[in-house]
């Protein structure tokens, strides 16, 4: 896999049982790139390790006044330099390729999992944690996967050089062969502590990211209640904790780096001192001493990869554990489905509550518990995050269909839809039947003032469709975001459209026009609206009232207001005490008030 071939057609099925298993799975799926990196790494490190031998031959040739051996040493030195340059260049290319492709694979897996889980993801994992996993953790995982082949090449080179030195000059070679493993393993006792400090830093950074994400998302509300300074102080404290944890972690890694510099220096002093003694005794030549001395100096370069792989694993192991934790999340139902893909049609029926949405009609659902309404809306879309009885569409259990087929048949817009950054044209470029034009959907959702605001905020956009939308639409009001999301849902024109409180943030005049626009645009298509707004309820073909998780009443809005006190209490926001106090005596006043609201709208 090359960078230009990304994204993967299929990133595969990860082994998410644990962090190390996930890292091993990533490594196995990049075996071709790892072998290329290993090959170029061996060429690079072998060329670097050959330089001392060439220098030693050249020095000894000068001592012996041998021009032929000096020329040979020069040719070998040139060959080693070419090998070093070529190997280093292509090692860097393959290493970066492995890093980016591994990170891209993880990001694709996370994106696919987020698409499968939908809104259930943020209910099971904090939003800040998801952001941290898909950004910083992805880079750390890619770093370790990429560094493994370079570390292997460095390890093989060190072993070969040690064996070569023992054969070339046994007296000094044994000293080097014994000293190098000690250097490589000397930092192992410090790694657990360094890993714990890195984990602590990552946890605190994740909490700070989550706090920042929540603060930005609720900035409008915080400004309204004057809570900006409170949350700013919280973030300051969280960021200071991250800083202190980062300093503690950096101190430990600095100690490890210092040891990696100190011990090779001590080995070099020992080799020189012992080599001088052997040279004075005539047991080795000057060229052999220079060769061994230079080899020890050069080997400090591949030895650094021991520190790097330890650091990469220490940082990537908790990152891989968190990524595996997200990837291991599953829906309560099999997203592949036990049935073949199909597009069912007909009545939408929920056996748990008894809710029936007749085909081609606008059904309004009133539920006093907003959380229960949200769970029911999710269940109507098929493949809910919690186990339960399957919802039937035309007699076909949606849970048994593949997830893509279920979502094509039933589109659920939750009460807090997300707008992605980009142009309005890109926002509305969604899979659709083609029967509904963007202009029609925008008109039905009453987005004229939204288009005007976007055009005014984007001076370089002649067409409002080319106007830019900021991240999550934060430059727009809640009602404007809600209407754009509704227009996006209307464009898809699904067989069944489920809307959860689609007009909770708009005024009554706009709400009345939206109700009429949705009714006209969705004529002949099945639409289910979860709402307690009299304006929407009055325009529904059928109103279903849910109480304690079951259908308690079915009928027209005005009829239910007259005959069902519990329904009237939800619609008019009456408390239980008010219902008991007012009773039927105030029914006429309630109806008059509702009619007055509708007439004004």
XYZ file of C-alpha atoms in Angstrom:
601
model
C 0.000 0.000 0.000
C 1.344 3.380 -1.079
C 0.222 6.776 0.197
C -1.360 7.659 -3.148
C -3.533 4.518 -2.911
C -5.210 5.641 0.315
C -7.874 5.266 1.584
C -8.081 1.492 1.889
C -10.900 -0.154 -0.015
C -11.363 -2.310 3.076
C -9.307 -1.603 6.225
C -10.068 -5.113 7.499
C -11.454 -6.527 10.719
C -9.137 -5.564 13.611
C -8.138 -7.743 16.526
C -9.445 -5.476 19.270
C -9.099 -7.894 22.195
C -6.227 -5.861 23.657
C -3.788 -3.102 22.781
C -0.789 -5.387 21.994
C -3.001 -7.669 19.864
C -4.218 -4.653 17.930
C -0.635 -3.476 17.329
C 0.356 -6.948 16.162
C -2.658 -7.028 13.817
C -1.592 -3.702 12.306
C 1.961 -4.975 11.858
C 0.789 -8.158 10.103
C -1.399 -6.169 7.745
C 1.621 -4.086 6.726
C 4.022 -6.960 6.296
C 5.023 -5.975 2.760
C 5.872 -2.414 3.774
C 7.669 -3.644 6.893
C 9.884 -5.983 4.867
C 10.777 -3.145 2.475
C 11.663 -0.919 5.398
C 13.694 -3.723 6.971
C 15.640 -4.300 3.741
C 16.482 -0.629 3.271
C 17.272 -0.349 6.980
C 19.749 -3.220 6.762
C 21.448 -1.579 3.783
C 21.641 1.733 5.636
C 22.913 0.378 8.968
C 25.280 -2.120 7.319
C 26.792 0.694 5.240
C 27.210 2.831 8.354
C 28.785 -0.092 10.227
C 31.161 -0.761 7.321
C 32.676 2.721 7.527
C 34.960 1.916 10.513
C 36.313 -1.155 8.749
C 37.131 0.929 5.656
C 38.816 3.579 7.803
C 40.813 0.924 9.654
C 42.016 -0.623 6.387
C 42.999 2.816 5.115
C 44.938 3.689 8.299
C 46.768 0.382 8.266
C 47.544 0.834 4.547
C 49.163 4.186 5.304
C 51.156 2.646 8.163
C 52.309 -0.174 5.868
C 52.841 2.253 2.933
C 50.630 0.098 0.674
C 49.084 2.112 -2.167
C 47.016 -0.812 -3.452
C 45.320 -1.406 -0.107
C 44.762 2.328 0.277
C 43.013 2.441 -3.106
C 40.938 -0.584 -2.110
C 40.000 1.116 1.147
C 38.970 4.220 -0.803
C 36.738 2.179 -3.131
C 35.141 0.371 -0.180
C 34.602 3.683 1.590
C 32.909 5.174 -1.482
C 30.726 2.081 -1.838
C 29.732 2.288 1.835
C 28.857 5.982 1.454
C 26.669 5.266 -1.579
C 24.956 2.417 0.279
C 24.457 4.696 3.269
C 22.880 7.464 1.163
C 20.612 5.144 -0.836
C 19.604 3.101 2.187
C 18.872 6.155 4.335
C 16.798 7.796 1.595
C 14.590 4.808 0.896
C 14.422 3.829 4.565
C 12.959 7.245 5.287
C 10.465 6.916 2.425
C 9.263 3.475 3.454
C 9.172 4.409 7.146
C 6.981 7.456 6.502
C 4.782 5.374 4.210
C 4.336 2.750 6.930
C 3.557 5.435 9.494
C 0.952 7.219 7.370
C -0.713 4.054 6.070
C -0.947 2.587 9.583
C -2.446 5.816 10.922
C -4.837 5.979 7.960
C -5.959 2.394 8.569
C -6.702 3.154 12.221
C -8.595 6.321 11.293
C -10.678 4.422 8.738
C -11.472 1.758 11.321
C -12.515 4.417 13.843
C -14.627 6.241 11.253
C -16.336 3.000 10.245
C -17.030 2.156 13.877
C -18.450 5.640 14.489
C -20.730 5.226 11.476
C -21.907 1.831 12.725
C -22.574 2.953 16.279
C -24.004 6.367 15.439
C -25.192 8.345 18.447
C -24.585 5.310 20.663
C -20.823 5.945 20.437
C -20.821 9.147 22.495
C -23.166 7.555 25.029
C -20.616 4.824 25.684
C -17.391 6.810 25.196
C -16.861 10.478 26.061
C -16.694 12.775 23.037
C -13.310 14.143 24.136
C -11.945 10.603 24.379
C -13.104 9.855 20.835
C -11.364 13.020 19.599
C -8.143 12.127 21.446
C -8.152 8.558 20.080
C -8.730 9.662 16.490
C -5.980 12.325 16.592
C -3.052 11.960 18.996
C -3.446 8.237 19.645
C -3.511 7.462 15.932
C -0.124 9.154 15.461
C 1.443 7.252 18.361
C 0.154 3.921 17.060
C 1.528 4.676 13.595
C 4.871 5.655 15.140
C 5.330 2.292 16.862
C 4.224 0.270 13.832
C 6.685 2.177 11.673
C 9.586 2.105 14.174
C 9.503 -1.678 14.570
C 11.169 -2.435 11.223
C 13.911 0.152 11.821
C 14.544 -1.288 15.267
C 14.792 -4.799 13.800
C 17.290 -3.603 11.203
C 19.350 -1.905 13.935
C 19.266 -5.040 16.103
C 20.397 -7.300 13.263
C 23.193 -4.865 12.406
C 24.461 -4.745 15.994
C 24.499 -8.547 16.243
C 26.375 -8.881 12.954
C 28.927 -6.215 13.936
C 29.521 -7.873 17.319
C 30.064 -11.243 15.642
C 32.346 -9.621 13.066
C 34.438 -7.873 15.733
C 34.847 -11.102 17.695
C 36.110 -12.800 14.538
C 38.175 -9.796 13.412
C 39.826 -9.010 16.757
C 38.769 -11.477 19.512
C 40.391 -9.627 22.411
C 38.566 -6.340 21.858
C 35.572 -7.937 20.135
C 34.591 -9.830 23.271
C 34.605 -6.590 25.280
C 32.300 -4.957 22.738
C 30.061 -8.037 22.417
C 29.569 -8.132 26.195
C 29.212 -4.372 26.654
C 26.634 -3.652 23.940
C 23.844 -5.884 25.369
C 24.425 -4.244 28.739
C 23.956 -0.841 27.100
C 20.797 -1.975 25.346
C 19.225 -3.487 28.471
C 20.392 -0.899 31.012
C 17.284 1.266 30.627
C 14.771 -1.584 31.019
C 14.302 -1.046 34.796
C 13.309 2.551 34.109
C 10.741 1.784 31.404
C 7.803 0.779 33.682
C 8.028 4.065 35.572
C 8.380 6.014 32.333
C 5.367 4.176 30.918
C 3.236 4.940 33.969
C 4.111 8.616 33.779
C 3.303 8.654 30.056
C -0.062 6.986 30.799
C -0.830 9.586 33.465
C 0.020 12.378 31.063
C -2.241 10.864 28.394
C -5.169 10.438 30.794
C -4.927 14.028 31.989
C -4.604 15.266 28.408
C -7.719 13.274 27.480
C -9.696 14.836 30.327
C -8.508 18.302 29.320
C -9.506 17.659 25.703
C -12.918 16.435 26.796
C -13.411 19.506 28.989
C -12.368 21.817 26.146
C -14.691 20.051 23.709
C -17.653 20.279 26.067
C -16.906 23.933 26.823
C -16.753 24.940 23.162
C -19.912 22.960 22.375
C -21.805 24.761 25.145
C -20.255 28.191 24.675
C -23.548 29.864 23.807
C -25.184 28.551 26.961
C -22.168 29.478 29.097
C -22.253 33.026 27.795
C -25.944 33.223 28.545
C -25.521 32.226 32.193
C -22.144 33.889 32.685
C -20.298 30.642 33.220
C -17.355 31.257 30.884
C -14.909 32.164 33.650
C -15.903 29.130 35.721
C -15.210 26.724 32.884
C -12.114 28.670 31.866
C -10.713 28.214 35.374
C -11.493 24.498 35.181
C -9.657 24.219 31.899
C -6.703 26.182 33.276
C -6.411 23.741 36.168
C -6.742 20.763 33.830
C -4.098 22.139 31.464
C -1.717 22.793 34.356
C -2.152 19.188 35.474
C -1.280 18.100 31.934
C 1.807 20.337 31.988
C 3.026 18.953 35.311
C 2.435 15.380 34.119
C 4.289 16.130 30.867
C 7.266 17.563 32.777
C 7.410 14.480 35.017
C 7.271 12.215 31.983
C 9.915 14.255 30.162
C 12.264 14.029 33.160
C 12.139 10.252 33.077
C 12.743 10.091 29.343
C 15.588 12.596 29.737
C 17.166 10.274 32.300
C 16.842 7.368 29.893
C 18.441 9.452 27.117
C 21.264 10.481 29.435
C 21.982 6.856 30.284
C 21.987 6.029 26.570
C 24.718 8.669 26.132
C 26.717 7.946 29.300
C 27.087 4.171 29.016
C 28.340 4.111 25.397
C 30.889 6.747 26.411
C 32.093 4.543 29.263
C 32.290 1.545 26.892
C 34.280 3.638 24.439
C 36.757 4.643 27.163
C 37.138 1.009 28.220
C 37.737 -0.124 24.628
C 40.350 2.583 23.997
C 42.173 1.924 27.287
C 42.233 -1.846 26.735
C 43.102 -1.435 23.058
C 46.072 0.798 23.863
C 47.370 -1.845 26.273
C 47.051 -4.526 23.571
C 48.725 -2.300 20.986
C 51.682 -1.628 23.331
C 52.025 -5.378 23.763
C 51.953 -5.827 19.984
C 48.865 -8.020 20.081
C 46.856 -5.739 17.732
C 47.775 -3.308 14.999
C 46.944 0.384 14.865
C 44.428 -0.245 12.073
C 42.606 -2.881 14.131
C 42.419 -0.512 17.110
C 41.022 2.259 14.911
C 38.497 -0.177 13.403
C 37.189 -1.374 16.788
C 37.162 2.136 18.224
C 35.253 3.497 15.217
C 32.819 0.578 15.312
C 31.895 1.339 18.909
C 31.362 4.985 18.016
C 29.201 4.129 15.023
C 27.148 1.551 16.930
C 25.838 4.278 19.225
C 23.657 5.314 16.270
C 21.694 2.035 15.903
C 21.641 1.780 19.704
C 19.418 4.874 19.799
C 16.709 2.847 18.139
C 16.459 0.746 21.303
C 15.485 3.881 23.185
C 13.120 4.932 20.396
C 11.298 1.596 20.249
C 10.934 1.597 24.035
C 9.532 5.117 23.959
C 7.267 4.335 20.983
C 5.862 1.252 22.697
C 5.370 3.075 25.989
C 3.334 5.777 24.261
C 1.536 3.551 21.759
C 0.494 0.749 24.134
C -2.071 2.847 26.056
C -3.109 4.511 22.799
C -3.657 1.116 21.179
C -5.584 -0.026 24.256
C -7.930 2.957 23.968
C -8.335 2.515 20.220
C -9.033 -1.187 20.681
C -11.590 -0.309 23.351
C -13.490 1.873 20.880
C -13.173 -0.652 18.047
C -14.410 -3.438 20.308
C -17.739 -1.669 20.866
C -20.600 -3.398 19.115
C -24.256 -2.750 18.588
C -26.777 -4.963 20.291
C -27.642 -6.417 16.877
C -25.481 -7.755 14.078
C -24.758 -4.902 11.671
C -24.255 -7.405 8.838
C -27.818 -8.682 9.272
C -29.137 -12.176 8.749
C -31.251 -11.202 5.728
C -30.169 -10.220 2.268
C -30.175 -6.504 1.508
C -33.600 -5.221 0.440
C -35.719 -2.072 0.542
C -38.897 -2.955 2.464
C -41.937 -0.698 2.477
C -45.207 -0.578 4.358
C -46.351 0.240 7.876
C -43.722 0.860 10.567
C -44.572 -1.051 13.736
C -42.864 -1.273 17.122
C -44.034 -4.358 19.098
C -42.589 -3.046 22.380
C -44.771 0.070 22.552
C -47.480 -0.817 20.062
C -46.623 2.230 17.949
C -47.934 1.961 14.374
C -46.989 4.508 11.713
C -49.163 3.941 8.681
C -47.499 4.071 5.299
C -47.709 7.363 3.437
C -48.997 9.310 6.446
C -47.598 11.873 8.888
C -47.658 10.362 12.375
C -46.866 12.472 15.418
C -45.694 10.796 18.618
C -46.092 12.461 22.017
C -44.034 11.094 24.876
C -43.637 12.756 28.253
C -40.125 11.342 28.738
C -37.629 12.890 26.245
C -35.043 10.165 26.916
C -37.579 7.421 26.232
C -38.557 9.230 23.042
C -34.925 9.335 21.937
C -34.474 5.621 22.578
C -37.656 4.811 20.667
C -36.559 6.988 17.738
C -33.265 5.109 17.612
C -35.076 1.760 17.759
C -37.333 2.754 14.862
C -34.211 3.109 12.727
C -33.242 -0.546 13.261
C -30.060 -1.894 14.884
C -30.466 0.012 18.174
C -27.609 0.227 20.667
C -29.620 -1.760 23.220
C -31.223 -5.156 22.852
C -34.971 -5.310 22.329
C -37.733 -6.466 20.056
C -37.096 -5.698 16.391
C -39.127 -2.959 14.721
C -41.035 -4.131 11.631
C -41.258 -2.263 8.340
C -43.778 -3.893 6.062
C -43.461 -6.992 8.235
C -39.661 -7.151 7.785
C -37.585 -6.948 11.028
C -35.187 -4.047 10.506
C -32.614 -5.630 12.842
C -32.263 -8.558 10.443
C -31.371 -6.316 7.511
C -27.793 -5.129 6.935
C -27.221 -1.811 8.686
C -26.887 0.084 5.398
C -30.205 -1.270 4.138
C -31.975 -0.436 7.394
C -30.639 3.117 7.319
C -31.616 3.515 3.680
C -35.180 2.464 4.488
C -35.523 4.469 7.718
C -33.661 7.714 8.351
C -33.611 8.960 11.943
C -32.724 12.573 12.686
C -32.006 12.940 16.390
C -32.721 16.033 18.437
C -29.149 17.304 18.235
C -28.023 16.804 14.618
C -24.452 17.699 13.656
C -23.480 20.001 10.801
C -20.057 19.333 9.326
C -17.850 22.234 8.241
C -17.732 23.060 4.542
C -19.999 24.654 1.980
C -23.774 24.399 2.146
C -23.642 22.511 -1.154
C -21.387 19.884 0.420
C -23.627 19.671 3.488
C -26.636 18.860 1.323
C -24.716 16.451 -0.934
C -26.062 13.291 0.709
C -27.275 9.936 -0.662
C -30.804 10.613 -1.878
C -33.552 9.312 -4.158
C -33.258 12.390 -6.392
C -36.974 13.146 -6.063
C -36.401 16.149 -3.770
C -34.286 19.079 -4.946
C -32.169 21.025 -2.438
C -34.157 24.209 -3.079
C -37.424 22.411 -2.289
C -36.035 20.968 0.940
C -34.621 24.330 2.027
C -37.945 26.006 1.314
C -39.907 23.365 3.240
C -37.537 23.788 6.210
C -37.952 27.589 6.033
C -34.240 28.269 5.475
C -34.553 31.581 3.573
C -33.119 33.625 6.457
C -30.393 31.005 6.960
C -29.320 31.342 3.319
C -29.277 35.124 3.678
C -27.134 34.900 6.819
C -24.693 32.494 5.172
C -24.414 34.684 2.066
C -23.798 37.757 4.228
C -21.101 35.953 6.206
C -19.361 34.653 3.045
C -18.577 37.692 0.935
C -16.731 35.638 -1.680
C -19.736 33.338 -2.327
C -22.040 34.616 -5.065
C -24.336 31.624 -4.591
C -25.558 30.918 -1.025
C -25.030 27.220 -1.761
C -21.287 27.948 -1.880
C -21.327 29.748 1.477
C -19.125 28.252 4.157
C -20.454 26.635 7.317
C -18.137 26.706 10.300
C -17.381 23.637 12.400
C -20.636 22.187 13.773
C -22.381 25.322 12.476
C -21.388 27.281 15.576
C -21.756 30.614 13.778
C -25.473 29.852 13.334
C -28.215 29.922 15.928
C -29.742 26.738 17.274
C -32.863 27.215 15.165
C -30.831 27.821 12.001
C -28.779 24.673 12.564
C -31.955 22.720 13.223
C -33.558 23.863 9.976
C -30.485 23.085 7.869
C -30.368 19.611 9.385
C -34.062 19.150 8.608
C -33.481 20.213 4.986
C -30.649 17.677 4.735
C -32.970 14.926 6.000
C -35.743 15.928 3.596
C -33.377 15.759 0.618
C -32.599 12.091 1.293
C -36.302 11.274 0.774
C -36.201 7.922 2.611
C -39.070 5.447 2.713
C -39.562 6.389 6.384
C -38.327 9.613 7.968
C -38.173 9.816 11.772
C -37.696 13.297 13.246
C -37.002 13.800 16.944
C -38.044 17.310 18.044
C -37.123 18.915 14.691
C -38.491 22.381 15.622
C -37.684 22.723 19.317
C -35.404 25.742 18.711
C -37.587 27.806 16.330
C -40.347 30.297 16.999
C -44.018 29.443 16.597
C -44.498 31.325 13.314
C -41.594 29.495 11.665
C -42.701 26.233 13.255
C -46.143 26.466 11.685
C -44.671 27.048 8.225
C -42.220 24.169 8.705
C -45.068 21.857 9.702
C -46.967 22.728 6.537
C -43.854 22.479 4.366
C -42.882 19.051 5.703
C -46.445 17.802 5.282
C -46.565 18.905 1.649
C -43.071 17.731 0.719
C -43.501 14.331 2.387
C -46.961 13.702 0.932
C -47.294 10.003 0.164
C -44.234 9.112 2.236
C -44.161 7.807 5.815
C -43.066 10.402 8.350
C -42.853 10.034 12.136
C -42.344 13.159 14.237
C -41.577 13.056 17.976
C -42.901 16.344 19.304
C -45.167 18.004 21.850
C -45.726 21.140 19.771
C -49.442 21.821 19.139
C -48.563 23.356 15.779
C -46.993 20.136 14.512
C -49.521 17.890 16.218
C -52.470 19.701 14.655
C -51.119 19.040 11.150
C -50.418 15.350 11.706
C -52.674 12.731 10.113
C -52.491 10.713 13.287
C -51.237 11.385 16.822
C -49.961 8.591 19.074
C -49.634 9.263 22.792
C -47.149 7.104 24.731
C -47.360 6.697 28.499
C -45.067 4.456 30.568
C -43.568 2.982 27.394
C -46.871 1.940 25.791
C -49.418 3.462 23.438
C -52.077 5.049 25.671
C -54.169 6.862 23.089
C -54.437 7.349 19.329
C -56.382 9.962 17.426
C -56.398 13.532 16.159
C -54.702 16.247 18.177
C -57.865 18.196 19.066
C -59.701 15.034 19.965
C -56.940 13.869 22.314
C -56.786 17.267 23.992
C -60.475 16.931 24.811
C -60.515 13.272 25.861
C -57.066 12.433 27.311
C -55.971 14.489 30.370
C -52.469 12.996 30.413
C -51.977 13.942 26.767
C -53.247 17.447 27.456
C -50.861 17.785 30.387
C -47.861 16.960 28.187
C -48.927 19.216 25.333
C -49.838 22.196 27.522
C -46.962 21.611 30.005
C -49.331 21.264 32.923
C -48.104 19.699 36.136
C -49.978 16.896 37.872
C -51.195 19.312 40.553
C -52.505 21.666 37.900
C -54.313 18.835 36.153
C -56.003 17.796 39.401
C -56.875 21.380 40.246
C -58.182 22.462 36.880
C -59.816 19.227 35.702
C -62.416 19.485 32.990
C -63.517 22.968 34.014
C -60.605 24.615 32.229
C -60.713 22.429 29.112
C -62.502 25.105 27.117
C -59.849 27.667 28.077
C -57.046 25.283 27.094
C -58.561 24.648 23.678
C -59.117 28.342 23.141
C -55.511 29.057 24.068
C -54.211 26.404 21.673
C -56.367 27.724 18.845
C -55.124 31.245 19.551
C -51.510 30.097 19.297
C -52.192 28.304 16.024
C -54.014 31.297 14.534
C -51.169 33.647 15.430
C -48.672 31.250 13.837
